[in-house]
Short mmCIF file of C-alpha atoms in Angstrom, two decimals:
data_model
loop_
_atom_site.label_atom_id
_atom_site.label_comp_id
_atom_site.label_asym_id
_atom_site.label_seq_id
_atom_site.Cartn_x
_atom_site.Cartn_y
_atom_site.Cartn_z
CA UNK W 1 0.00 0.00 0.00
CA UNK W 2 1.13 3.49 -1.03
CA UNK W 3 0.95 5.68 1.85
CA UNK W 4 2.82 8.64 0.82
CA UNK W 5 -0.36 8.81 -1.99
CA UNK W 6 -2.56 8.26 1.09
CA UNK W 7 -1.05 11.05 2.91
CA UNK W 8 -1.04 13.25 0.26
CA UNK W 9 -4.65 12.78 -0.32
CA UNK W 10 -5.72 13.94 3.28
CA UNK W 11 -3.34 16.81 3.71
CA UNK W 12 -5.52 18.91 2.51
CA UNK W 13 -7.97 17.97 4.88
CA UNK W 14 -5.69 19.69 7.63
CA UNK W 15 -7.09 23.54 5.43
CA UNK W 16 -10.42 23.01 6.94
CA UNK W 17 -10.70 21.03 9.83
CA UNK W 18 -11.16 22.11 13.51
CA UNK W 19 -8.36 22.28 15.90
CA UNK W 20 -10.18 18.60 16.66
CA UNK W 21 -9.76 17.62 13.56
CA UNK W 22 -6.34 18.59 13.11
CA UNK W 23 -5.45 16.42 16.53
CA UNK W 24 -7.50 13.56 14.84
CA UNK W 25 -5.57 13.74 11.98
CA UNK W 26 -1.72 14.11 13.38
CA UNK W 27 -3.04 10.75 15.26
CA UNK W 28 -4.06 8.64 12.39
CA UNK W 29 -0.35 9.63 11.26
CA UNK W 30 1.89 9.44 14.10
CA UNK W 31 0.02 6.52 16.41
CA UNK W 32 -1.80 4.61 13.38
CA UNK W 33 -0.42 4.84 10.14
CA UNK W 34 3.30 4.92 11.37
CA UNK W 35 3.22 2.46 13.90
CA UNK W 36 1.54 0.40 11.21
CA UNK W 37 4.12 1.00 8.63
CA UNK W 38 7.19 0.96 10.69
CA UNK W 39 6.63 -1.75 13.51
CA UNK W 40 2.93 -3.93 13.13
CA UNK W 41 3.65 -4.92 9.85
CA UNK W 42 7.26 -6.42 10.81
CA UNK W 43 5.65 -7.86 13.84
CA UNK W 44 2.93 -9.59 11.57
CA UNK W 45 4.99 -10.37 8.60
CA UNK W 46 4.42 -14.21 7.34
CA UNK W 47 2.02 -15.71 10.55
CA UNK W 48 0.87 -18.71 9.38
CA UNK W 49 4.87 -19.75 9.16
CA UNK W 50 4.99 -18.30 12.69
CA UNK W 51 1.61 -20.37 13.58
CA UNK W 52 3.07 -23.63 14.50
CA UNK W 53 1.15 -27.19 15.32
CA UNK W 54 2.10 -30.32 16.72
CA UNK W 55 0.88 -32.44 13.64
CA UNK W 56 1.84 -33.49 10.51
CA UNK W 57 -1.74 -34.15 9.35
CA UNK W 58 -1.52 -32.39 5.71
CA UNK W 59 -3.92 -29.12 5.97
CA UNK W 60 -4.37 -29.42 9.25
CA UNK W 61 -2.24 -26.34 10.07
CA UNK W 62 -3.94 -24.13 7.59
CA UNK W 63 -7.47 -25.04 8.52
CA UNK W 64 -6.96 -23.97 11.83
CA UNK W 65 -5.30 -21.19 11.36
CA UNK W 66 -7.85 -20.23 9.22
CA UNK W 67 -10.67 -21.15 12.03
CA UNK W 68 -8.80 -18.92 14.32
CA UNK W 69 -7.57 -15.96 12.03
CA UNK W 70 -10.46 -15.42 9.64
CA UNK W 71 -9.37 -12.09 9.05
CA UNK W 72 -5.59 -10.70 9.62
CA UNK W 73 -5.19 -8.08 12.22
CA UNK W 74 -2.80 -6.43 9.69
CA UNK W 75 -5.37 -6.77 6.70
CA UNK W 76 -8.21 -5.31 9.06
CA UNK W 77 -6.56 -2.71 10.46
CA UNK W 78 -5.48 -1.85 6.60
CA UNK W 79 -9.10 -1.74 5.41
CA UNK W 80 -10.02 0.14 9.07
CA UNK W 81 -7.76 3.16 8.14
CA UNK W 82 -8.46 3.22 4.14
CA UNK W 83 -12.55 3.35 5.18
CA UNK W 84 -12.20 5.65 8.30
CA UNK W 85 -10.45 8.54 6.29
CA UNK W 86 -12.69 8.18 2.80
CA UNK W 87 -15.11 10.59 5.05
CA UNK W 88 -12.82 13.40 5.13
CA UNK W 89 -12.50 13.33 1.61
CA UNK W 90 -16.00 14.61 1.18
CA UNK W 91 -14.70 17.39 2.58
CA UNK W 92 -12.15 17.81 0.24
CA UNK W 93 -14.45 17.11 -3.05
CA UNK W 94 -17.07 19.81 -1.98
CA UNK W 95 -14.55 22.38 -0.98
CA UNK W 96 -13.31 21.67 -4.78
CA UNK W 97 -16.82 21.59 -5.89
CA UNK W 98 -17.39 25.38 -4.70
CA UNK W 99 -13.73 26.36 -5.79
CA UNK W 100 -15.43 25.54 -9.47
CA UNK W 101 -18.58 27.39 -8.86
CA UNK W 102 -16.45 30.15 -7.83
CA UNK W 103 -14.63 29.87 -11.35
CA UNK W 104 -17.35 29.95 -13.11
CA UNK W 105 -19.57 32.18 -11.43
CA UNK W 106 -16.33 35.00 -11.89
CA UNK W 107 -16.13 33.86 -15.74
CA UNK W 108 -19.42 35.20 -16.32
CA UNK W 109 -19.88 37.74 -13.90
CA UNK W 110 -15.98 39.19 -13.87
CA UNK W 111 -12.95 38.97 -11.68
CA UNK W 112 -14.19 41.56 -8.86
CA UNK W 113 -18.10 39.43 -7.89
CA UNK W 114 -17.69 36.26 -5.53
CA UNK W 115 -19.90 33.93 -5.23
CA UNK W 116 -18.14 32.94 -1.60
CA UNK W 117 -16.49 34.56 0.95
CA UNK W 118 -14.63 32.04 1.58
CA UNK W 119 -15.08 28.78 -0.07
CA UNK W 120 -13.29 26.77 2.59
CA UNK W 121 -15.57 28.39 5.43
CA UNK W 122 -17.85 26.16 6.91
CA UNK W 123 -21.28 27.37 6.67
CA UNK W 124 -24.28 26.19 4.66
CA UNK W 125 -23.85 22.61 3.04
CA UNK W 126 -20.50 22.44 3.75
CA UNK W 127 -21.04 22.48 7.58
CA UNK W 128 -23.83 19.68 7.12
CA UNK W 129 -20.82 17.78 5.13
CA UNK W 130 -18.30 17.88 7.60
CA UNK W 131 -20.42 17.09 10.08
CA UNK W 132 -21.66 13.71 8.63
CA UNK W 133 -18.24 12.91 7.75
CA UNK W 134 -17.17 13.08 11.03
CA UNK W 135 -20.69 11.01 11.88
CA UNK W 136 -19.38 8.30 9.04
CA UNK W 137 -15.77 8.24 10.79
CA UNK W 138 -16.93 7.37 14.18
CA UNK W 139 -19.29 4.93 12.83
CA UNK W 140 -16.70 3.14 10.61
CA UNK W 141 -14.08 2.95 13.70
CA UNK W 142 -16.77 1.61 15.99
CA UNK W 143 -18.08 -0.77 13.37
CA UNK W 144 -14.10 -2.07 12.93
CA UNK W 145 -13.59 -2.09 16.83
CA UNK W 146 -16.76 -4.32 17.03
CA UNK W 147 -15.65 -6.79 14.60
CA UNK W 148 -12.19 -7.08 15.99
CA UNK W 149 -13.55 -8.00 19.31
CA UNK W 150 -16.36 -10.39 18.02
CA UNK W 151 -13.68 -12.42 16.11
CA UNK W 152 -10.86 -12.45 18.28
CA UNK W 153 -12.40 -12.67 21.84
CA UNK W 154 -12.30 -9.18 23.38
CA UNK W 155 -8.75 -8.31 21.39
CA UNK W 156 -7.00 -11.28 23.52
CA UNK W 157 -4.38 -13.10 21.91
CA UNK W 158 -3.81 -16.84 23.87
CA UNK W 159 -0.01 -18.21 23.36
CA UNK W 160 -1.60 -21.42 22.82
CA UNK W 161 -4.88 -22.56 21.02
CA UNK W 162 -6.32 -26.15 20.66
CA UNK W 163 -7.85 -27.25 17.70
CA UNK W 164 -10.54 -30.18 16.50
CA UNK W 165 -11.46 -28.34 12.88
CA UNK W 166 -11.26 -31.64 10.15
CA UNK W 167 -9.19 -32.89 8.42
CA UNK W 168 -7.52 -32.89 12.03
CA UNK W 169 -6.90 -36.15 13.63
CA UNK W 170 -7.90 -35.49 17.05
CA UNK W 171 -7.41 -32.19 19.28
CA UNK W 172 -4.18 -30.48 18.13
CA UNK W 173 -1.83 -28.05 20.13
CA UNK W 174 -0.82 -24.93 17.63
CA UNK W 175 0.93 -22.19 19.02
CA UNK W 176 0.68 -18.41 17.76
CA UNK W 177 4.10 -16.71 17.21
CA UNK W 178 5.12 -13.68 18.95
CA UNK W 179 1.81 -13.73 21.03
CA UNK W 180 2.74 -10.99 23.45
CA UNK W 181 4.37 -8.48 21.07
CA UNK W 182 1.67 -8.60 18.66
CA UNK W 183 -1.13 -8.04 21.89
CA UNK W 184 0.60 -5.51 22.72
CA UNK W 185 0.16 -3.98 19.44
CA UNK W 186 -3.18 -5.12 19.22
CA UNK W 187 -3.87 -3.24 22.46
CA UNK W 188 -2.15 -0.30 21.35
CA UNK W 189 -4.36 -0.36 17.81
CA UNK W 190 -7.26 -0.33 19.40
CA UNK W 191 -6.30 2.42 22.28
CA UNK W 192 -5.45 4.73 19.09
CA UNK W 193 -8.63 3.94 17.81
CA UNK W 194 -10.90 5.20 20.62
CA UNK W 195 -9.30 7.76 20.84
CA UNK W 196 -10.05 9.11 17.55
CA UNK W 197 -13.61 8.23 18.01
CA UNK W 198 -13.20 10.83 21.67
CA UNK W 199 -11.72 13.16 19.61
CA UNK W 200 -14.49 12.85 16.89
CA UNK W 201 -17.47 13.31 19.11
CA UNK W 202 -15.56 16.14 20.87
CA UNK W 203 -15.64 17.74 17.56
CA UNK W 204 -19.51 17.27 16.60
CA UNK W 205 -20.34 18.48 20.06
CA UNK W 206 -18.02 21.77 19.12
CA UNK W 207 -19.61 22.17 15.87
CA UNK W 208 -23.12 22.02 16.61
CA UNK W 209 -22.41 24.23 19.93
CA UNK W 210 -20.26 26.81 18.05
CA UNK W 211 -23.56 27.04 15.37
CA UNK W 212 -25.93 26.96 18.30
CA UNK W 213 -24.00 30.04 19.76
CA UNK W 214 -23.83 31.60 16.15
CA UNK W 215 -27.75 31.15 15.57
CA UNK W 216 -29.09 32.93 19.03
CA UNK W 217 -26.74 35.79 18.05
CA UNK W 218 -28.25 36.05 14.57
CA UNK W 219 -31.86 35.70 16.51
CA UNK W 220 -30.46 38.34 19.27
CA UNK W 221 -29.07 40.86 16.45
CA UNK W 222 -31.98 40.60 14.85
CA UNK W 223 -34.71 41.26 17.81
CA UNK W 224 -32.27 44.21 18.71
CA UNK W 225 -32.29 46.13 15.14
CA UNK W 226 -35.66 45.66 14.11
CA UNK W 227 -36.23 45.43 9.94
CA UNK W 228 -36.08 48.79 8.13
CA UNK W 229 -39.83 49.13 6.20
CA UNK W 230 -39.17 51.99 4.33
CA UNK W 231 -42.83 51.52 3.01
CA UNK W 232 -44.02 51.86 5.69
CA UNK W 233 -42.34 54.89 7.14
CA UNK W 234 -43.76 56.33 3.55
CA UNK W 235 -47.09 55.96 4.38
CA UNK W 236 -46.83 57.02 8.20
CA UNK W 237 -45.67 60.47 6.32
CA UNK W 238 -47.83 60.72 3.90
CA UNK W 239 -51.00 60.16 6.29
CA UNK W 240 -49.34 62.85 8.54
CA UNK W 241 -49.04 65.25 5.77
CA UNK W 242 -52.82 64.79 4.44
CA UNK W 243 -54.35 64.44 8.56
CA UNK W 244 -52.05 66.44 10.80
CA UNK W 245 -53.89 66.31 13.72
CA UNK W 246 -54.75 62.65 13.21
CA UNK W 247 -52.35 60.74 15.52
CA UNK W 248 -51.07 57.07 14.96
CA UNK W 249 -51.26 55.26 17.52
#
């Protein structure tokens, strides 16, 4: 896997996001994707050599290490981070969605009009974007922390496992490699991953607070400078002029 392409792809991410969001990202980096690249996969490498059993029953080894490793941690936690940052790309896409607008829109109208402020600024759809991205994140890492612990009993990794899947003769002994080092890893994984998902809902709570906030001091603005009805102020004068001793009441 390519993860200088992968990086690249997010780091624009980093032009928009929250202060949150800027944490969440430096810890997919540094705690996920490094570790990952640098250390897990090493620890991983080849485990079904690693994955040792005391038979010679042809098969037998691979059936049970398929029985108890369905799905690699290394694979899973692969897929985990490829799904869990597709959200922020949303972000990305409709940012360059209203950077073409804005093209256009000066094209026709001329260099000095704007369609946006700020295309980058998070208000109207773009705020409703970011905001289910960051819903989709913290589903995908719960949905991945879920299936980790349904298949591999609460993250646990046992030094020794017995087997009875066919074609084995009987019970069999196998024995994982590097059991330790790799729950270690697994624990540390799975730490990382919660807390992206804290720092995720830490950042929806911000963003619907901070438009909360920005709403009652629209509403407050608003009750405090009433509309200007120049219509109205018109005919106040005009009725006035025609009736001056008529008083509105």
């Amino acid at each position: 896997m390519d993860w200088k392409t992968f990086q690249a792809l997010l780091s624009g991410v980093n032009k928009y996001s929250t202060a949150f969001g800027r944490l969440w990202l430096s810890v997919v980096f540094v705690f996920r994707v490094l570790v990952y690249v640098v250390a897990a996969e090493r620890v991983w490498g080849d485990e079904q050599k690693d994955f040792d059993c005391n038979t010679k029953q042809p098969g037998c080894a691979n059936v049970c290490y398929d029985h108890y490793f369905p799905i690699s941690h290394i694979r899973l936690w692969a897929l985990q981070l490829i799904f869990v940052t597709c959200p922020s790309l949303m972000v990305v896409m409709h940012v360059a969605y209203r950077d073409d607008r804005e093209r256009k829109y000066k094209a026709k109208h001329g260099e000095n009009t704007k369609l946006y402020n700020n295309t980058g600024k998070k208000h109207g759809g773009l705020w409703w974007t970011y905001l289910i991205s960051l819903f989709a994140k913290t589903g995908i890492e719960i949905a991945f922390l879920y299936i980790l612990h349904r298949i591999y009993n609460s993250f646990y990794l046992p030094r020794l496992v017995k087997c009875e899947v066919s074609p084995c003769p009987n019970i069999v002994d196998c024995y994982i490699g590097h059991p330790t080092e790799k729950k270690v890893f697994t624990y540390f994984m799975v730490g990382a991953s919660a807390l992206c998902i804290v720092l995720n809902i830490c950042e929806i709570f911000y963003l619907i607070y901070k438009r909360i906030v920005q709403c009652a001091k629209k509403v407050k603005r608003r009750n405090r400078f009433p509309p200007y009805r120049p219509s109205a102020i018109r005919l106040e004068e005009k009725i006035r002029a025609s009736a001056p001793n008529l008083s509105i009441s």
